[in-house]
């Protein structure tokens, strides 16, 4: 095997290695940007980026200011919403302590994520309900939507 | 949870970035240093598969690579011709390390030097085997042979160096005992190790190049430096100093003459006569009168205390002591106390006088040629320093000629019939063991072609008796050409 | 983002299986090319067994790809090709390094078998683990499994000490490196556990301020339990098995995951401080730790090179990398086989020598892309548990490569550890394929469009914080 051939093989091989890298980067790019405008929207769905423009005004329009207890022992209580998450439960260090036999120690959590408010069940025994639906995953909530924990019902107000 | 995940992604990117930067540093920026690291056996081993350039003396390859048979571990075997006479110069090229020229000129011999890049590339394209450049030494093979023959006939350890005084080219460089580089370049690692250990543990230190790397007290040969300092200070060859049989030195202690008697019947002796007969007491007085600064300056002007030199083999630094009391100063005047000089340094002293006062920078490599015979490097003689003025040099020459020709000359054994030889003997006390015996000389005195320094280690005789004949045969070998 | 608001729900889903196939074929071509190039340089011919290996390995790879089309059609299209790319190059290098010893195919046959078993494991995961969240159910059993695996090399009968580290157990003639599997169990456990406990762990008791600036939110003292336990385990591994690499990998993964779960940098800082304190104490007490540090700081000192268990291996590796330079010696033309553990712990050095900086960087970039895809899966997943698991797996791969490559390039102290997918060794390869299977499954779930009914209720919203 002559020296030149071996050098040639080496250079070709290294080029192909980088071809693989470049193609892989190409695949990622298509994944991110999409080959066509239609697909790109689709692709963005799997690439959660929270800064997309059209949502911002909607978020501001529906900006809730407080969390209000509408039913249950604490009915009428209102909490101002800040950027801090609100933990609801019987535990003493919860943000909103509710004395309810059906509530767990750390029952649920309500938090803001870039202008959206989201409720998440923290593995409670009796569940957290958004409307009639028992929460399995964190869910965004909108103003006026009732959240039920045991006998307590809460909702966001503007 | 996405924000911390994004941050982790950035963190991973930083980790990989650090890996890539470090890989770039190792494989691109610092790769050359690592490749030439002395412990990098891989480099050495790989080069046993390549046609390494030769080392040439005269018109003969004294080190060359020979293709091996198929059953050998590597494609080439390094061989050395007349290795015992050249081993200290060529060094050896083993699986583990390289020494001598093999090491100093490695990038030329193995062809990795940038100046060879084009020729290598062309060889690769045309399918020819890449070959290293060959290195031609300045050594005169006759002089080298004469040096070894002379030293061997004395039968002691010792060294001899011959220079071309007008250029600094090293014409001979011999050191005894010596060794054979062939077994050390063998492909069998265990043999190499066994041989190396044997040589390394030998009490006579055959691996040591005494010519360049062993420092001896120069003894009376250093009187040339003392005399040079005196002449430069305004003295003439006829200036005198007291020359009793024994000098009671200013800070205590005594300095006797080698002969046991006074140098000039008890009267002050001239500089000229003191050098001819190698008078200790008067030269001790000269050193004290001149003082430490002038002595040191003159020593430096001849190249002592100038640091290590690369010729390109490394030459140890010769040194003149400092912070002396007057007794010690007197002793340095005759090359004793802590004066230490390599044989090459003393050859440079002789060469400086021979060359009208200019000491030339010694060098070993004449030319470097690529495999297509393009000259890549040619020696370019340089003046190292102006040791003395030309008139001082001429005075010193006259005095040194008397050493070999004068009635009472101490170095008559160095004389060559029909040619004026300038020389100086030396017999250095060693503190313990027999004396070292020196002779430095150059010839012909009116048109110097060669400057020589010979030292017989613990010869126990006198310089004129043991060292001068060796110097004579070397000078004859050069002049006869 | 709400699907109905961005366009009609009838958009064609992006499967991108064809892109995967193209990449896969390229990766296979590269593997075979590596075999051929090494064979040509070493023996002047294409290796005889190459086509056999090519068919086996390629067949398996295409089998996994075909299975993906049916059982995980939305899986990320790059994960599998990256795995095959790395595994294939690893196989070729293992083959090339074992040339000249005991026949032409010593070593590589075993490695191919492990790769096959790994790919089958990967397929089994894809088939049977439709919902990765089931792994969340038994966190403490998973933890027990991880601890048993980690502790097994320390037991007197099973454990085997090789060259100063107890990383192996011997079962019926085979040696296994249980820490390779333990790291997966650990990631699964941490995912479940941290999702459960993240609220408690995110609570801050007090702010730590320097002047007016908040530097840290310190966690409550009583929540320090998990951190202390993780730290103890890491130190026990370090002391018990003398395996600095595994200790560092496990603890690093723990920190990364607790950070992902709580978003509190204070945990990371506390963890690093505790680990450094522990490691310093270990350095002061244990000679083998001191030696590792000496080797790292002063590898070229002749005494350190020649010491028993000294820096000889590291220095040889560095010389190998330098020998490779920018373009490498070419496959089969260097001498990586002269270095100890060239096909396992130091396989990246072997690549660095023969493929040069250019090839080594390509390999490292591919590993990075694989990890990056793993983190994308985490970002795109809807379930917290899955997010955590994908993060954990991606980070384990990335960090393990950092530890191995950082070690051989003297960025950090060298510790014995395999490189995922590349190194010879059954445990490492099987564990790598299990992780790949989990990533593929999770990415399929994450990228699959949600069913219409739930979509109407806004369930496709991707929750991200």
PDB file of N, CA, C and O in Angstrom, chain C residues 53-88:
ATOM      1  N   UNK C  53     -18.977  -8.972   9.664  1.00  0.00           N
ATOM      2  CA  UNK C  53     -19.258  -8.015  10.727  1.00  0.00           C
ATOM      3  C   UNK C  53     -20.212  -6.931  10.241  1.00  0.00           C
ATOM      4  O   UNK C  53     -21.131  -6.514  10.939  1.00  0.00           O
ATOM      5  N   UNK C  54     -19.941  -6.495   9.032  1.00  0.00           N
ATOM      6  CA  UNK C  54     -20.773  -5.433   8.472  1.00  0.00           C
ATOM      7  C   UNK C  54     -22.227  -5.862   8.418  1.00  0.00           C
ATOM      8  O   UNK C  54     -23.121  -5.109   8.818  1.00  0.00           O
ATOM      9  N   UNK C  55     -22.448  -7.104   7.958  1.00  0.00           N
ATOM     10  CA  UNK C  55     -23.837  -7.580   7.855  1.00  0.00           C
ATOM     11  C   UNK C  55     -24.474  -7.694   9.238  1.00  0.00           C
ATOM     12  O   UNK C  55     -25.608  -7.277   9.450  1.00  0.00           O
ATOM     13  N   UNK C  56     -23.728  -8.260  10.177  1.00  0.00           N
ATOM     14  CA  UNK C  56     -24.299  -8.424  11.515  1.00  0.00           C
ATOM     15  C   UNK C  56     -24.636  -7.063  12.119  1.00  0.00           C
ATOM     16  O   UNK C  56     -25.769  -6.805  12.543  1.00  0.00           O
ATOM     17  N   UNK C  57     -23.622  -6.216  12.138  1.00  0.00           N
ATOM     18  CA  UNK C  57     -23.792  -4.921  12.802  1.00  0.00           C
ATOM     19  C   UNK C  57     -24.808  -4.059  12.054  1.00  0.00           C
ATOM     20  O   UNK C  57     -25.742  -3.502  12.637  1.00  0.00           O
ATOM     21  N   UNK C  58     -24.641  -4.007  10.727  1.00  0.00           N
ATOM     22  CA  UNK C  58     -25.556  -3.207   9.914  1.00  0.00           C
ATOM     23  C   UNK C  58     -26.971  -3.753   9.991  1.00  0.00           C
ATOM     24  O   UNK C  58     -27.947  -2.993  10.099  1.00  0.00           O
ATOM     25  N   UNK C  59     -27.079  -5.102   9.956  1.00  0.00           N
ATOM     26  CA  UNK C  59     -28.395  -5.712  10.033  1.00  0.00           C
ATOM     27  C   UNK C  59     -29.095  -5.328  11.329  1.00  0.00           C
ATOM     28  O   UNK C  59     -30.268  -4.944  11.340  1.00  0.00           O
ATOM     29  N   UNK C  60     -28.351  -5.410  12.422  1.00  0.00           N
ATOM     30  CA  UNK C  60     -28.935  -5.060  13.713  1.00  0.00           C
ATOM     31  C   UNK C  60     -29.362  -3.600  13.735  1.00  0.00           C
ATOM     32  O   UNK C  60     -30.455  -3.251  14.180  1.00  0.00           O
ATOM     33  N   UNK C  61     -28.477  -2.743  13.215  1.00  0.00           N
ATOM     34  CA  UNK C  61     -28.768  -1.310  13.243  1.00  0.00           C
ATOM     35  C   UNK C  61     -30.027  -1.021  12.424  1.00  0.00           C
ATOM     36  O   UNK C  61     -30.916  -0.268  12.865  1.00  0.00           O
ATOM     37  N   UNK C  62     -30.087  -1.628  11.237  1.00  0.00           N
ATOM     38  CA  UNK C  62     -31.256  -1.378  10.393  1.00  0.00           C
ATOM     39  C   UNK C  62     -32.492  -2.001  11.021  1.00  0.00           C
ATOM     40  O   UNK C  62     -33.602  -1.464  10.934  1.00  0.00           O
ATOM     41  N   UNK C  63     -32.298  -3.125  11.735  1.00  0.00           N
ATOM     42  CA  UNK C  63     -33.400  -3.727  12.474  1.00  0.00           C
ATOM     43  C   UNK C  63     -33.977  -2.755  13.498  1.00  0.00           C
ATOM     44  O   UNK C  63     -35.200  -2.576  13.593  1.00  0.00           O
ATOM     45  N   UNK C  64     -33.092  -2.117  14.246  1.00  0.00           N
ATOM     46  CA  UNK C  64     -33.568  -1.145  15.243  1.00  0.00           C
ATOM     47  C   UNK C  64     -34.303  -0.006  14.543  1.00  0.00           C
ATOM     48  O   UNK C  64     -35.379   0.423  14.974  1.00  0.00           O
ATOM     49  N   UNK C  65     -33.735   0.437  13.427  1.00  0.00           N
ATOM     50  CA  UNK C  65     -34.364   1.520  12.674  1.00  0.00           C
ATOM     51  C   UNK C  65     -35.770   1.107  12.208  1.00  0.00           C
ATOM     52  O   UNK C  65     -36.737   1.869  12.356  1.00  0.00           O
ATOM     53  N   UNK C  66     -35.864  -0.115  11.659  1.00  0.00           N
ATOM     54  CA  UNK C  66     -37.169  -0.591  11.161  1.00  0.00           C
ATOM     55  C   UNK C  66     -38.165  -0.669  12.313  1.00  0.00           C
ATOM     56  O   UNK C  66     -39.329  -0.253  12.185  1.00  0.00           O
ATOM     57  N   UNK C  67     -37.688  -1.171  13.458  1.00  0.00           N
ATOM     58  CA  UNK C  67     -38.584  -1.262  14.606  1.00  0.00           C
ATOM     59  C   UNK C  67     -39.075   0.115  15.017  1.00  0.00           C
ATOM     60  O   UNK C  67     -40.247   0.303  15.355  1.00  0.00           O
ATOM     61  N   UNK C  68     -38.190   1.093  14.935  1.00  0.00           N
ATOM     62  CA  UNK C  68     -38.573   2.455  15.313  1.00  0.00           C
ATOM     63  C   UNK C  68     -39.728   2.952  14.445  1.00  0.00           C
ATOM     64  O   UNK C  68     -40.626   3.653  14.916  1.00  0.00           O
ATOM     65  N   UNK C  69     -39.691   2.585  13.153  1.00  0.00           N
ATOM     66  CA  UNK C  69     -40.739   3.037  12.250  1.00  0.00           C
ATOM     67  C   UNK C  69     -42.108   2.600  12.740  1.00  0.00           C
ATOM     68  O   UNK C  69     -43.104   3.295  12.540  1.00  0.00           O
ATOM     69  N   UNK C  70     -42.148   1.432  13.401  1.00  0.00           N
ATOM     70  CA  UNK C  70     -43.451   0.932  13.853  1.00  0.00           C
ATOM     71  C   UNK C  70     -43.762   1.320  15.289  1.00  0.00           C
ATOM     72  O   UNK C  70     -44.882   1.717  15.602  1.00  0.00           O
ATOM     73  N   UNK C  71     -42.788   1.181  16.160  1.00  0.00           N
ATOM     74  CA  UNK C  71     -43.143   1.336  17.574  1.00  0.00           C
ATOM     75  C   UNK C  71     -42.769   2.688  18.146  1.00  0.00           C
ATOM     76  O   UNK C  71     -43.240   3.055  19.208  1.00  0.00           O
ATOM     77  N   UNK C  72     -41.952   3.422  17.474  1.00  0.00           N
ATOM     78  CA  UNK C  72     -41.627   4.762  17.985  1.00  0.00           C
ATOM     79  C   UNK C  72     -41.388   5.695  16.813  1.00  0.00           C
ATOM     80  O   UNK C  72     -40.305   6.217  16.629  1.00  0.00           O
ATOM     81  N   UNK C  73     -42.401   5.897  15.991  1.00  0.00           N
ATOM     82  CA  UNK C  73     -42.184   6.623  14.737  1.00  0.00           C
ATOM     83  C   UNK C  73     -41.778   8.086  14.932  1.00  0.00           C
ATOM     84  O   UNK C  73     -41.231   8.688  14.023  1.00  0.00           O
ATOM     85  N   UNK C  74     -42.052   8.631  16.083  1.00  0.00           N
ATOM     86  CA  UNK C  74     -41.723  10.045  16.264  1.00  0.00           C
ATOM     87  C   UNK C  74     -40.401  10.256  16.980  1.00  0.00           C
ATOM     88  O   UNK C  74     -40.038  11.367  17.316  1.00  0.00           O
ATOM     89  N   UNK C  75     -39.694   9.164  17.236  1.00  0.00           N
ATOM     90  CA  UNK C  75     -38.433   9.277  17.972  1.00  0.00           C
ATOM     91  C   UNK C  75     -37.461  10.205  17.245  1.00  0.00           C
ATOM     92  O   UNK C  75     -37.512  10.340  16.013  1.00  0.00           O
ATOM     93  N   UNK C  76     -36.611  10.823  18.007  1.00  0.00           N
ATOM     94  CA  UNK C  76     -35.632  11.766  17.452  1.00  0.00           C
ATOM     95  C   UNK C  76     -34.799  11.066  16.377  1.00  0.00           C
ATOM     96  O   UNK C  76     -34.271   9.974  16.609  1.00  0.00           O
ATOM     97  N   UNK C  77     -34.646  11.679  15.201  1.00  0.00           N
ATOM     98  CA  UNK C  77     -33.963  10.989  14.104  1.00  0.00           C
ATOM     99  C   UNK C  77     -32.444  10.932  14.242  1.00  0.00           C
ATOM    100  O   UNK C  77     -31.791  10.270  13.449  1.00  0.00           O
ATOM    101  N   UNK C  78     -31.864  11.624  15.199  1.00  0.00           N
ATOM    102  CA  UNK C  78     -30.399  11.650  15.282  1.00  0.00           C
ATOM    103  C   UNK C  78     -29.837  10.699  16.315  1.00  0.00           C
ATOM    104  O   UNK C  78     -28.680  10.316  16.251  1.00  0.00           O
ATOM    105  N   UNK C  79     -30.676  10.339  17.293  1.00  0.00           N
ATOM    106  CA  UNK C  79     -30.144   9.572  18.427  1.00  0.00           C
ATOM    107  C   UNK C  79     -29.576   8.235  17.971  1.00  0.00           C
ATOM    108  O   UNK C  79     -28.436   7.881  18.296  1.00  0.00           O
ATOM    109  N   UNK C  80     -30.344   7.496  17.179  1.00  0.00           N
ATOM    110  CA  UNK C  80     -29.865   6.187  16.730  1.00  0.00           C
ATOM    111  C   UNK C  80     -28.611   6.296  15.850  1.00  0.00           C
ATOM    112  O   UNK C  80     -27.619   5.598  16.103  1.00  0.00           O
ATOM    113  N   UNK C  81     -28.615   7.161  14.816  1.00  0.00           N
ATOM    114  CA  UNK C  81     -27.396   7.250  13.997  1.00  0.00           C
ATOM    115  C   UNK C  81     -26.160   7.637  14.801  1.00  0.00           C
ATOM    116  O   UNK C  81     -25.071   7.115  14.551  1.00  0.00           O
ATOM    117  N   UNK C  82     -26.323   8.523  15.776  1.00  0.00           N
ATOM    118  CA  UNK C  82     -25.163   8.900  16.593  1.00  0.00           C
ATOM    119  C   UNK C  82     -24.653   7.681  17.352  1.00  0.00           C
ATOM    120  O   UNK C  82     -23.439   7.442  17.432  1.00  0.00           O
ATOM    121  N   UNK C  83     -25.573   6.893  17.906  1.00  0.00           N
ATOM    122  CA  UNK C  83     -25.174   5.697  18.634  1.00  0.00           C
ATOM    123  C   UNK C  83     -24.437   4.724  17.728  1.00  0.00           C
ATOM    124  O   UNK C  83     -23.391   4.179  18.094  1.00  0.00           O
ATOM    125  N   UNK C  84     -24.983   4.515  16.519  1.00  0.00           N
ATOM    126  CA  UNK C  84     -24.353   3.582  15.573  1.00  0.00           C
ATOM    127  C   UNK C  84     -22.984   4.101  15.126  1.00  0.00           C
ATOM    128  O   UNK C  84     -22.015   3.349  15.020  1.00  0.00           O
ATOM    129  N   UNK C  85     -22.916   5.393  14.881  1.00  0.00           N
ATOM    130  CA  UNK C  85     -21.652   6.039  14.479  1.00  0.00           C
ATOM    131  C   UNK C  85     -20.566   5.724  15.508  1.00  0.00           C
ATOM    132  O   UNK C  85     -19.482   5.248  15.187  1.00  0.00           O
ATOM    133  N   UNK C  86     -20.908   5.956  16.786  1.00  0.00           N
ATOM    134  CA  UNK C  86     -19.913   5.768  17.844  1.00  0.00           C
ATOM    135  C   UNK C  86     -19.609   4.286  18.043  1.00  0.00           C
ATOM    136  O   UNK C  86     -18.444   3.881  18.115  1.00  0.00           O
ATOM    137  N   UNK C  87     -20.658   3.483  18.118  1.00  0.00           N
ATOM    138  CA  UNK C  87     -20.473   2.055  18.329  1.00  0.00           C
ATOM    139  C   UNK C  87     -19.654   1.440  17.188  1.00  0.00           C
ATOM    140  O   UNK C  87     -18.745   0.639  17.413  1.00  0.00           O
ATOM    141  N   UNK C  88     -19.965   1.838  15.973  1.00  0.00           N
ATOM    142  CA  UNK C  88     -19.266   1.296  14.810  1.00  0.00           C
ATOM    143  C   UNK C  88     -17.794   1.667  14.814  1.00  0.00           C
ATOM    144  O   UNK C  88     -16.920   0.827  14.583  1.00  0.00           O
TER     145      UNK C  88
END
